Short mmCIF file of C-alpha atoms and ligand atoms in Angstrom, two decimals:
data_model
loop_
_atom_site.label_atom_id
_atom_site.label_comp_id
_atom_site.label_asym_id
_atom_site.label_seq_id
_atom_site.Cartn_x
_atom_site.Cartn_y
_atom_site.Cartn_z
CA UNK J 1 -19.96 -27.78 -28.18
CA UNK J 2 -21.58 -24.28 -27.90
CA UNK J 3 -24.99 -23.72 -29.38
CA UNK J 4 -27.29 -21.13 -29.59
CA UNK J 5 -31.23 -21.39 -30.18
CA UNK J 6 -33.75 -18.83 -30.67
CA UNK J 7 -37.44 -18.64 -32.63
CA UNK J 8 -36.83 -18.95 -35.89
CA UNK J 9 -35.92 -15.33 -37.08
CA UNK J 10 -37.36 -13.16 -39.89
CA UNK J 11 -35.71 -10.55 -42.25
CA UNK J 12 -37.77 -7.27 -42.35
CA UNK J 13 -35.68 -5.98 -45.58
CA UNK J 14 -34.28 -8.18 -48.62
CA UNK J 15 -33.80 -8.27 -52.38
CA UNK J 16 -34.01 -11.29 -54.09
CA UNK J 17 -34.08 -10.05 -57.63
CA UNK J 18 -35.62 -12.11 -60.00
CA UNK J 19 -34.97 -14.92 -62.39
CA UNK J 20 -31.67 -16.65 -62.31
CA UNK J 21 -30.30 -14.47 -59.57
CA UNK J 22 -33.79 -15.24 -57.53
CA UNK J 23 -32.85 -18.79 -57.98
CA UNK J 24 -29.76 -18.68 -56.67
CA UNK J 25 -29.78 -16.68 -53.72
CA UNK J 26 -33.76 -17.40 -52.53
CA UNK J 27 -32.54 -20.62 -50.82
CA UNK J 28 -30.07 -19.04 -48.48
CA UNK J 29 -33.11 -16.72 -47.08
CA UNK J 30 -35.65 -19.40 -47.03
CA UNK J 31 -32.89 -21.80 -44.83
CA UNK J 32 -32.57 -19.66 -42.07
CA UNK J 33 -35.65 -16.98 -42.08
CA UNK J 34 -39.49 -17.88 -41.44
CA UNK J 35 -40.45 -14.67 -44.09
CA UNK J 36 -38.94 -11.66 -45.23
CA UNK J 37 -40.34 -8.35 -45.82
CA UNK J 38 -38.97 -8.38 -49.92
CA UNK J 39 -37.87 -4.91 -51.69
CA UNK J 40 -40.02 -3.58 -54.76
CA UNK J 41 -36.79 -1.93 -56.51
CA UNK J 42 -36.86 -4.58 -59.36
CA UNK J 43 -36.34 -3.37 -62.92
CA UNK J 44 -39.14 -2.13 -63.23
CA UNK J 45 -40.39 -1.68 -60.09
CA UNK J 46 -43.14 -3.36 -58.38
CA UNK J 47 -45.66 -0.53 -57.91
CA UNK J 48 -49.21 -1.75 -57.88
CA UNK J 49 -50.70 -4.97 -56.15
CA UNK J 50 -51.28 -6.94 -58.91
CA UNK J 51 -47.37 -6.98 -59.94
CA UNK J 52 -46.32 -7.43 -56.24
CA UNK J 53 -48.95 -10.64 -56.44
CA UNK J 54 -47.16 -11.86 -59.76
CA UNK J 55 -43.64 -11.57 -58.50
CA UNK J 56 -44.66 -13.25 -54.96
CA UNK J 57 -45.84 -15.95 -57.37
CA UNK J 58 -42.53 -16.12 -58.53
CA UNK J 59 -40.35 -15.89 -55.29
CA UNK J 60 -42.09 -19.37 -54.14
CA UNK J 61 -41.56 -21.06 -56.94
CA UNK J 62 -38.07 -20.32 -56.21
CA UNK J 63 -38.63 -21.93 -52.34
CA UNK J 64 -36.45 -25.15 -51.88
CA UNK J 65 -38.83 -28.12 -51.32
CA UNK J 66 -39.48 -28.75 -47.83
CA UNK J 67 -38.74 -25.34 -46.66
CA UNK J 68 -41.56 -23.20 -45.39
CA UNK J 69 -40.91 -19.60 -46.12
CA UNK J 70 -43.76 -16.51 -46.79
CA UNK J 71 -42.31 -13.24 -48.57
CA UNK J 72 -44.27 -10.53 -47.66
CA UNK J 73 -44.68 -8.03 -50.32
CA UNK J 74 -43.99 -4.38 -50.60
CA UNK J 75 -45.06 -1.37 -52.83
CA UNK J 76 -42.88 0.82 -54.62
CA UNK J 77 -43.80 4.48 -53.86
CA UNK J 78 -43.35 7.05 -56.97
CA UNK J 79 -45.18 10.41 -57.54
CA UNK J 80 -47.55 8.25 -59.91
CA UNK J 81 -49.05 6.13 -56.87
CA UNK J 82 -52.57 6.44 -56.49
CA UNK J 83 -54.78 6.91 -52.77
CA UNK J 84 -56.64 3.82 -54.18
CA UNK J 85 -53.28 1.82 -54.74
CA UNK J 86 -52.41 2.18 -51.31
CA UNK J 87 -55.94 1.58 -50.26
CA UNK J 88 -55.78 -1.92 -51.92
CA UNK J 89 -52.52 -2.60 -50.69
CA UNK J 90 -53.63 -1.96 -46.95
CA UNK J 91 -56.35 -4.21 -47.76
CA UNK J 92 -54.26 -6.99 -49.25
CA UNK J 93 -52.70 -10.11 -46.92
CA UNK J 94 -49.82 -10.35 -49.03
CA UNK J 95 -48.70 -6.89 -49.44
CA UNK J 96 -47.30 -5.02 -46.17
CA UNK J 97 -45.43 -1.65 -46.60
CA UNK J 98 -44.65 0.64 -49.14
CA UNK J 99 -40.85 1.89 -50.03
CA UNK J 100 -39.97 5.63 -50.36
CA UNK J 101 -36.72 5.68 -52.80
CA UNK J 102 -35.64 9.67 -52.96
CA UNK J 103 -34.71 9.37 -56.93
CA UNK J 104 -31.57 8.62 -57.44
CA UNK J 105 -30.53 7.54 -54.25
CA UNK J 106 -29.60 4.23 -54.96
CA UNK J 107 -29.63 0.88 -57.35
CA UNK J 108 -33.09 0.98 -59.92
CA UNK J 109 -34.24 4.53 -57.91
CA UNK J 110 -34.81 5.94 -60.93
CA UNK J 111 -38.64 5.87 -60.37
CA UNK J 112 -38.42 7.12 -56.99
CA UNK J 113 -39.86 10.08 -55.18
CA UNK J 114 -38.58 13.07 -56.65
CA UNK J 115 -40.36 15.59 -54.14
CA UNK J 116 -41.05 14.41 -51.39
CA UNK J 117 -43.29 17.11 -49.84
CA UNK J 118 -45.62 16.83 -53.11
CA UNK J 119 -46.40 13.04 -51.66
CA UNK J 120 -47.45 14.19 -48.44
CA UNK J 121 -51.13 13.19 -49.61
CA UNK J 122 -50.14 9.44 -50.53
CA UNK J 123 -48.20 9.83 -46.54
CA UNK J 124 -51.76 10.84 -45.20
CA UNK J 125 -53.41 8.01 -47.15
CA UNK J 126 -51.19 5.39 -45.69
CA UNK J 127 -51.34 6.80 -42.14
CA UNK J 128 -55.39 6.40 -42.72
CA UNK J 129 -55.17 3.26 -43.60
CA UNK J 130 -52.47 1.93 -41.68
CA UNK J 131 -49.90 0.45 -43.69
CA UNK J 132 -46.34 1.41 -43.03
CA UNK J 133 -43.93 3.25 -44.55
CA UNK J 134 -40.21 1.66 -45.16
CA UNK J 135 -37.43 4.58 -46.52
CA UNK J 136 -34.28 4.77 -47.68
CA UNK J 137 -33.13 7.99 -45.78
CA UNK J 138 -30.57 9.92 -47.58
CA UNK J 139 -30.76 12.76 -49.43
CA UNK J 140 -29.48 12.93 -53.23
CA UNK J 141 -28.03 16.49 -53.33
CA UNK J 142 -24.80 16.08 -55.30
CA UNK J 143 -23.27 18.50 -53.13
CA UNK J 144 -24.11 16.71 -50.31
CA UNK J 145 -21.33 14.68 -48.78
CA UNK J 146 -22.27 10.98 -49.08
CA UNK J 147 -20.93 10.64 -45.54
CA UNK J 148 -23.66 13.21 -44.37
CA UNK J 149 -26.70 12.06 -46.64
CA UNK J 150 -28.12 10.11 -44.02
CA UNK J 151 -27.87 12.81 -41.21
CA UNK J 152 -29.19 15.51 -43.64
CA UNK J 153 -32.00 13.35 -44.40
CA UNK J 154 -33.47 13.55 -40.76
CA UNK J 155 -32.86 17.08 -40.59
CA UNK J 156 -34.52 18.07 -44.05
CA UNK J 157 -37.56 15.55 -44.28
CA UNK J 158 -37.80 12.58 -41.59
CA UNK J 159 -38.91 14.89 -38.52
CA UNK J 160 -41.31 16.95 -40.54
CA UNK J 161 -42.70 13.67 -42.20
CA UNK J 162 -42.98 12.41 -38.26
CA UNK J 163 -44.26 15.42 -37.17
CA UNK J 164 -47.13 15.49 -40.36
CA UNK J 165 -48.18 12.04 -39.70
CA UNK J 166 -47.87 10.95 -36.23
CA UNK J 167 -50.28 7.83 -36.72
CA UNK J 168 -47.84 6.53 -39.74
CA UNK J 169 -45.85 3.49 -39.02
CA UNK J 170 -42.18 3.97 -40.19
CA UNK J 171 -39.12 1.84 -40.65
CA UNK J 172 -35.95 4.17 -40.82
CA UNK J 173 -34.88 1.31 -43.12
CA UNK J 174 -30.78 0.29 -42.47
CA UNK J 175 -29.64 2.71 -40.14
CA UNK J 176 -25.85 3.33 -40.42
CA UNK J 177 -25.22 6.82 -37.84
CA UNK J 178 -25.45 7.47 -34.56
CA UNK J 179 -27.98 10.75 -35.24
CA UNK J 180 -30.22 8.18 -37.08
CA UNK J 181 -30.06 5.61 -33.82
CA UNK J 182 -31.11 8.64 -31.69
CA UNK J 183 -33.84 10.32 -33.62
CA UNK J 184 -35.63 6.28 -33.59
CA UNK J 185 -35.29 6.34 -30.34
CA UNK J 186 -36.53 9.65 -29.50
CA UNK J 187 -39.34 9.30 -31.49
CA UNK J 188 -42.88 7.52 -30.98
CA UNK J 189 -43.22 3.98 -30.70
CA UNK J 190 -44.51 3.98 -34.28
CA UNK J 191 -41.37 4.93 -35.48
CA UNK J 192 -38.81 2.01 -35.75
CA UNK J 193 -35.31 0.94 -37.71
CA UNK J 194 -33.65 -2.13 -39.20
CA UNK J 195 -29.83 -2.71 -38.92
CA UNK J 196 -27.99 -4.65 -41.19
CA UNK J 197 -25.25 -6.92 -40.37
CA UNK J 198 -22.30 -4.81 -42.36
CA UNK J 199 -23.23 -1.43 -40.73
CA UNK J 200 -22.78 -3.79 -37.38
CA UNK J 201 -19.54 -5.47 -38.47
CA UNK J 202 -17.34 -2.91 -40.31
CA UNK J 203 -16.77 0.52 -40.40
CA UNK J 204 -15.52 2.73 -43.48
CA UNK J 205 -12.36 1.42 -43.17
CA UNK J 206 -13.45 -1.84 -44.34
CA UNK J 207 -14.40 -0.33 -47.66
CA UNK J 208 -11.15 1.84 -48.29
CA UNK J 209 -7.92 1.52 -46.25
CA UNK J 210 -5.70 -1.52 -47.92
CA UNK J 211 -6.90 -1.05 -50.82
CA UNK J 212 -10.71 -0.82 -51.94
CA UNK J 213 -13.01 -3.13 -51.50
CA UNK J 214 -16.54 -3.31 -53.77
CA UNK J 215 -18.11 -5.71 -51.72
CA UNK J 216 -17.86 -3.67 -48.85
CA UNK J 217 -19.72 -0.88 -50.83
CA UNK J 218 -23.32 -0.50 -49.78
CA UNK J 219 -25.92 2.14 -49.05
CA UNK J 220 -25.84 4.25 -47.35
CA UNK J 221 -22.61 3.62 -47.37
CA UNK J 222 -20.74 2.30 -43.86
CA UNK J 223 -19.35 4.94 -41.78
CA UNK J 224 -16.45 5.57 -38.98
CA UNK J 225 -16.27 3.41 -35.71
CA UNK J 226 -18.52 5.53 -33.28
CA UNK J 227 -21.29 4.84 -35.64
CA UNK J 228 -20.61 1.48 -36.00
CA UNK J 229 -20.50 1.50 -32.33
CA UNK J 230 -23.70 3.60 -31.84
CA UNK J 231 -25.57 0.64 -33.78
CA UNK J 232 -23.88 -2.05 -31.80
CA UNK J 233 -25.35 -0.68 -28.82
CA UNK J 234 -28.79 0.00 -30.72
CA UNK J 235 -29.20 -3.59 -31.35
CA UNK J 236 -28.20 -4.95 -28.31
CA UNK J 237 -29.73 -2.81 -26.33
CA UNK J 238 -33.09 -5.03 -26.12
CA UNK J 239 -35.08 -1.83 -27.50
CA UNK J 240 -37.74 -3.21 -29.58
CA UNK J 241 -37.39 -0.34 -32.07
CA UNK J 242 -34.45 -1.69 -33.65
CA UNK J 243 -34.61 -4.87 -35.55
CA UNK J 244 -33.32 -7.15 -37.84
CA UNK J 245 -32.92 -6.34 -42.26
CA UNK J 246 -30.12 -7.54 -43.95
CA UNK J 247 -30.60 -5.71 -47.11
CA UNK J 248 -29.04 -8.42 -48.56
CA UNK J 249 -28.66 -7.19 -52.29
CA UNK J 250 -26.88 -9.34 -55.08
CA UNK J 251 -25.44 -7.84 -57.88
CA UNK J 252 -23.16 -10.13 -60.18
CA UNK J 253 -19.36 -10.29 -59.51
CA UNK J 254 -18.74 -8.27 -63.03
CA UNK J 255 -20.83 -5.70 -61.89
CA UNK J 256 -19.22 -5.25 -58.39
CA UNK J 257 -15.73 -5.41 -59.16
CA UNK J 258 -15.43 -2.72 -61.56
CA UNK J 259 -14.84 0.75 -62.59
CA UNK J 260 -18.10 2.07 -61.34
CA UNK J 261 -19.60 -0.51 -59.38
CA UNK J 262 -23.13 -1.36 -58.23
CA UNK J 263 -23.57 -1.12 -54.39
CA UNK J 264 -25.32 -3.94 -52.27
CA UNK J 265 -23.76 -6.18 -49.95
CA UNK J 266 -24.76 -10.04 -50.52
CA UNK J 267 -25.02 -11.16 -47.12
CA UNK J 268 -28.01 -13.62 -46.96
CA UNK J 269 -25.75 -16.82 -47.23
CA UNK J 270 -24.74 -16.53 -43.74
CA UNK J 271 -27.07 -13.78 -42.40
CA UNK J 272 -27.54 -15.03 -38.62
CA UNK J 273 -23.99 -16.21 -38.67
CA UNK J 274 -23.21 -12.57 -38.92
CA UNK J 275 -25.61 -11.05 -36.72
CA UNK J 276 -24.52 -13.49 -34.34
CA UNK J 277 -20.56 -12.40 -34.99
CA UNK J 278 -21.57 -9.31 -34.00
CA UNK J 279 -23.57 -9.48 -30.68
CA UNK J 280 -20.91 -12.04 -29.11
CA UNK J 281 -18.48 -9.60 -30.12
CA UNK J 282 -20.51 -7.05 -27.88
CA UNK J 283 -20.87 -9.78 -25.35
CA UNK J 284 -24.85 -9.52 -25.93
CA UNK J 285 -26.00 -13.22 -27.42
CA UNK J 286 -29.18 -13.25 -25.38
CA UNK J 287 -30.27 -9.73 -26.99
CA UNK J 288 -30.51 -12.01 -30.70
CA UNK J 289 -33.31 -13.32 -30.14
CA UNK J 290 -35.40 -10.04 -29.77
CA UNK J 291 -33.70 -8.21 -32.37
CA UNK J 292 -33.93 -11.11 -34.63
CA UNK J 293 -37.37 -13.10 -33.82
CA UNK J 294 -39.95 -11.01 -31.88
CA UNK J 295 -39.34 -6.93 -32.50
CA UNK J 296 -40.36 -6.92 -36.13
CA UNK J 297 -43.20 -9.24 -35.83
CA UNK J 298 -44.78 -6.83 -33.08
CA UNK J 299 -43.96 -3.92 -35.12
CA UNK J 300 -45.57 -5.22 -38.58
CA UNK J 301 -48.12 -6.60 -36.23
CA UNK J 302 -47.84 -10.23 -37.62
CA UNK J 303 -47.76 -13.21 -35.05
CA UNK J 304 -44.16 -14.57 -34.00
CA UNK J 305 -42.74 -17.58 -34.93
CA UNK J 306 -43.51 -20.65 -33.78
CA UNK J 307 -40.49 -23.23 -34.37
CA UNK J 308 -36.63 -22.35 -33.63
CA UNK J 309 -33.29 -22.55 -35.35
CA UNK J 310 -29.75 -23.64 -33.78
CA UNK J 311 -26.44 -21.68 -34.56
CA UNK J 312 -23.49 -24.01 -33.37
CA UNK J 313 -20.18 -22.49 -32.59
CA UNK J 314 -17.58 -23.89 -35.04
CA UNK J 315 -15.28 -22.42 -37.93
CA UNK J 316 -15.92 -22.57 -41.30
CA UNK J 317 -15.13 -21.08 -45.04
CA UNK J 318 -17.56 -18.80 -46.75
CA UNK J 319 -17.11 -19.65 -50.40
CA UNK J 320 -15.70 -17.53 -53.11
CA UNK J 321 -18.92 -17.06 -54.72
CA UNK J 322 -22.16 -18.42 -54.80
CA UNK J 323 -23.79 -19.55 -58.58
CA UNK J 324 -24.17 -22.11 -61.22
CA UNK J 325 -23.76 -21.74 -64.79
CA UNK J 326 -21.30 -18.56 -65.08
CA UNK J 327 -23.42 -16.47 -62.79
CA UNK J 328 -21.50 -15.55 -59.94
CA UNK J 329 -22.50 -13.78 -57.04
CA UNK J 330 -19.66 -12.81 -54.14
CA UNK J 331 -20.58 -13.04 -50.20
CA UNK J 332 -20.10 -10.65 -47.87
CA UNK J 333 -16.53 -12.65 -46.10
CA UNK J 334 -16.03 -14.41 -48.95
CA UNK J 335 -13.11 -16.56 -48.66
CA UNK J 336 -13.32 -15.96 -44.32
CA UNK J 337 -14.02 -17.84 -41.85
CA UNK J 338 -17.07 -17.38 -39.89
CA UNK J 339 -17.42 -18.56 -36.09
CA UNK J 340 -20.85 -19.57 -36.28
CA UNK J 341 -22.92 -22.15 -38.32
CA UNK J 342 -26.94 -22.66 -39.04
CA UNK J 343 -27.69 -26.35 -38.19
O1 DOR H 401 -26.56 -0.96 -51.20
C1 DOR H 401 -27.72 -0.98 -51.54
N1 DOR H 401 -28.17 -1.85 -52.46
N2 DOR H 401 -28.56 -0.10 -51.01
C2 DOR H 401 -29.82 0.04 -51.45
O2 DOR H 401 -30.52 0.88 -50.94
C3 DOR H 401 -30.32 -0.77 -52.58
C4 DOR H 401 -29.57 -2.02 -52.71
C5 DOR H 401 -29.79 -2.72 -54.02
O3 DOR H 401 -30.95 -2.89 -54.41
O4 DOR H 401 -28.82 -3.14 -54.64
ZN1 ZN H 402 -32.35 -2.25 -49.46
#
């Protein structure tokens, strides 16, 4: 039988939610991962330390007995956050980045940044004191194709933000083009990207040809193959800029399959079973380990893992849905089968 074992791995971007959806899908994280850098975009977002505390209070209550799992925390940035916020947060153990949201680019962005050039000040602030910066890059100009909002992004604010702030650590948070791939990698070694197993997996076909699929329906959204394949080779390529984030995000079934629905992938049930679909695919298992255990850890600076985990190479059904007393949350491949399975 064919196994596979690396360090045990961590996931450098997640939502968990809270309450009953916490509950449910916490355990799937905490299974597989060692810690996980959580998202801030709750309703209403986690914006100063002592709410990040309360809520990291909260995700380990939700930890499985017997599982050993640290969520590291993460700020919400708005046009409201203060020099000595950020200042607190560098000087805080639990918390470890702050997220730019443009406003309005995606789910609860409402109280995101609405100019970004007006928050250059809170950009120097973190570059002084050294904590990174995680964004969602896409524009939110309705006239902007959503296919392009990604690319735009780069042109319009990441390389003047890079070239402002050269000391400030960024994550180019889920990458999903092949202009995104290159400007990480043509950039300083401060500047780094996570890559999420959909973008890796599927391209935009996946969402719309067949008929349309919601849980395919992410953002930014999944684009055509030579992305897809610009990513593949990103990740396997060994390049310790690129690492692992699932942005696993569960929204309830209802609110998926619908008229307008939510976007967010739920893909933390089977998150290195997926990775690791897609880097045998590319004939590239021995790159998982790096992209999955050791390139996020140097970046945030935290020490590796100690202890492994063991992905055997057998068949098996991802459920329908995942969720106990009529809350229902569908898997990314739900109803598939999946060649790989966490011991
Ligand atoms: O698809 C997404 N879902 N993209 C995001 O940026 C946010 C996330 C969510 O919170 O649901
Ligand atoms: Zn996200």
């Amino acid at each position: 039988m064919k196994t596979l074992t690396i360090t045990r791995p961590d996931d450098w971007h997640l939502h968990v939610r809270n309450g009953a959806v916490l509950q449910t899908v916490l355990p799937h994280t905490a299974r597989q991962f060692a810690r996980a850098i959580i998202m801030p975009n709750l309703k209403p977002p986690v914006t100063t330390v002592a709410q990040a505390l309360t809520y990291r209070e909260e995700i380990l209550q939700a930890v499985p007995a017997g599982l050993d799992f640290t969520p590291l925390m993460t700020l919400y940035l708005t046009g409201s956050t203060t020099a000595d916020e950020i200042k607190k947060a560098a000087e805080s153990e639990h918390i470890h980045a702050f997220k730019l949201y443009p406003a309005g680019a995606t789910t609860n962005s409402d109280s995101g940044v609405a100019d970004i050039k007006a928050i250059y000040p809170l950009l120097a602030a973190m570059e002084q004191y050294d904590i990174p910066l995680l964004i969602h890059g896409e524009v939110t100009d309705d006239a902007c194709d959503i296919f392009d909002r990604e690319r735009v992004f780069i042109d319009t604010y990441l390389t003047d933000i890079t070239n402002n702030f050269p000391g400030l650590r960024i994550v180019v948070e889920h990458v999903t083009t092949a202009e995104a791939v290159q400007f990480v990698q043509d950039t300083g070694n401060n500047i780094a990207a996570t890559i999420t197993p959909q973008h890796l997996l599927f391209n935009r076909n996946a969402i719309l040809a067949g008929g349309i699929r919601p849980h395919h329906y992410c953002l930014p959204i999944i684009k055509r193959e030579s992305h897809r394949l610009a990513l593949v080779a990103a990740a396997t390529s060994g390049n310790p800029k690129f690492f692992l984030g699932t942005d696993s995000a569960p929204h309830l079934t209802s609110l998926k399959e619908t008229a307008c629905g939510c976007a967010g992938c739920y893909s933390a049930h089977a998150a290195l079973e997926l990775y690791a679909e897609a880097f045998e695919r590319a004939d590239a298992l021995d790159k998982l380990e790096g992209f999955a255990s050791f390139y996020g850890a140097d970046f945030y600076r935290l020490p590796r893992n100690s202890g492994t985990v063991t992905l055997k190479k057998t068949t098996w059904k991802v459920p329908s849905a995942y969720g106990e007393n009529g809350l229902s949350i569908t898997p990314l491949k739900a109803n598939e089968e999946l060649g790989w399975k966490l011991q």
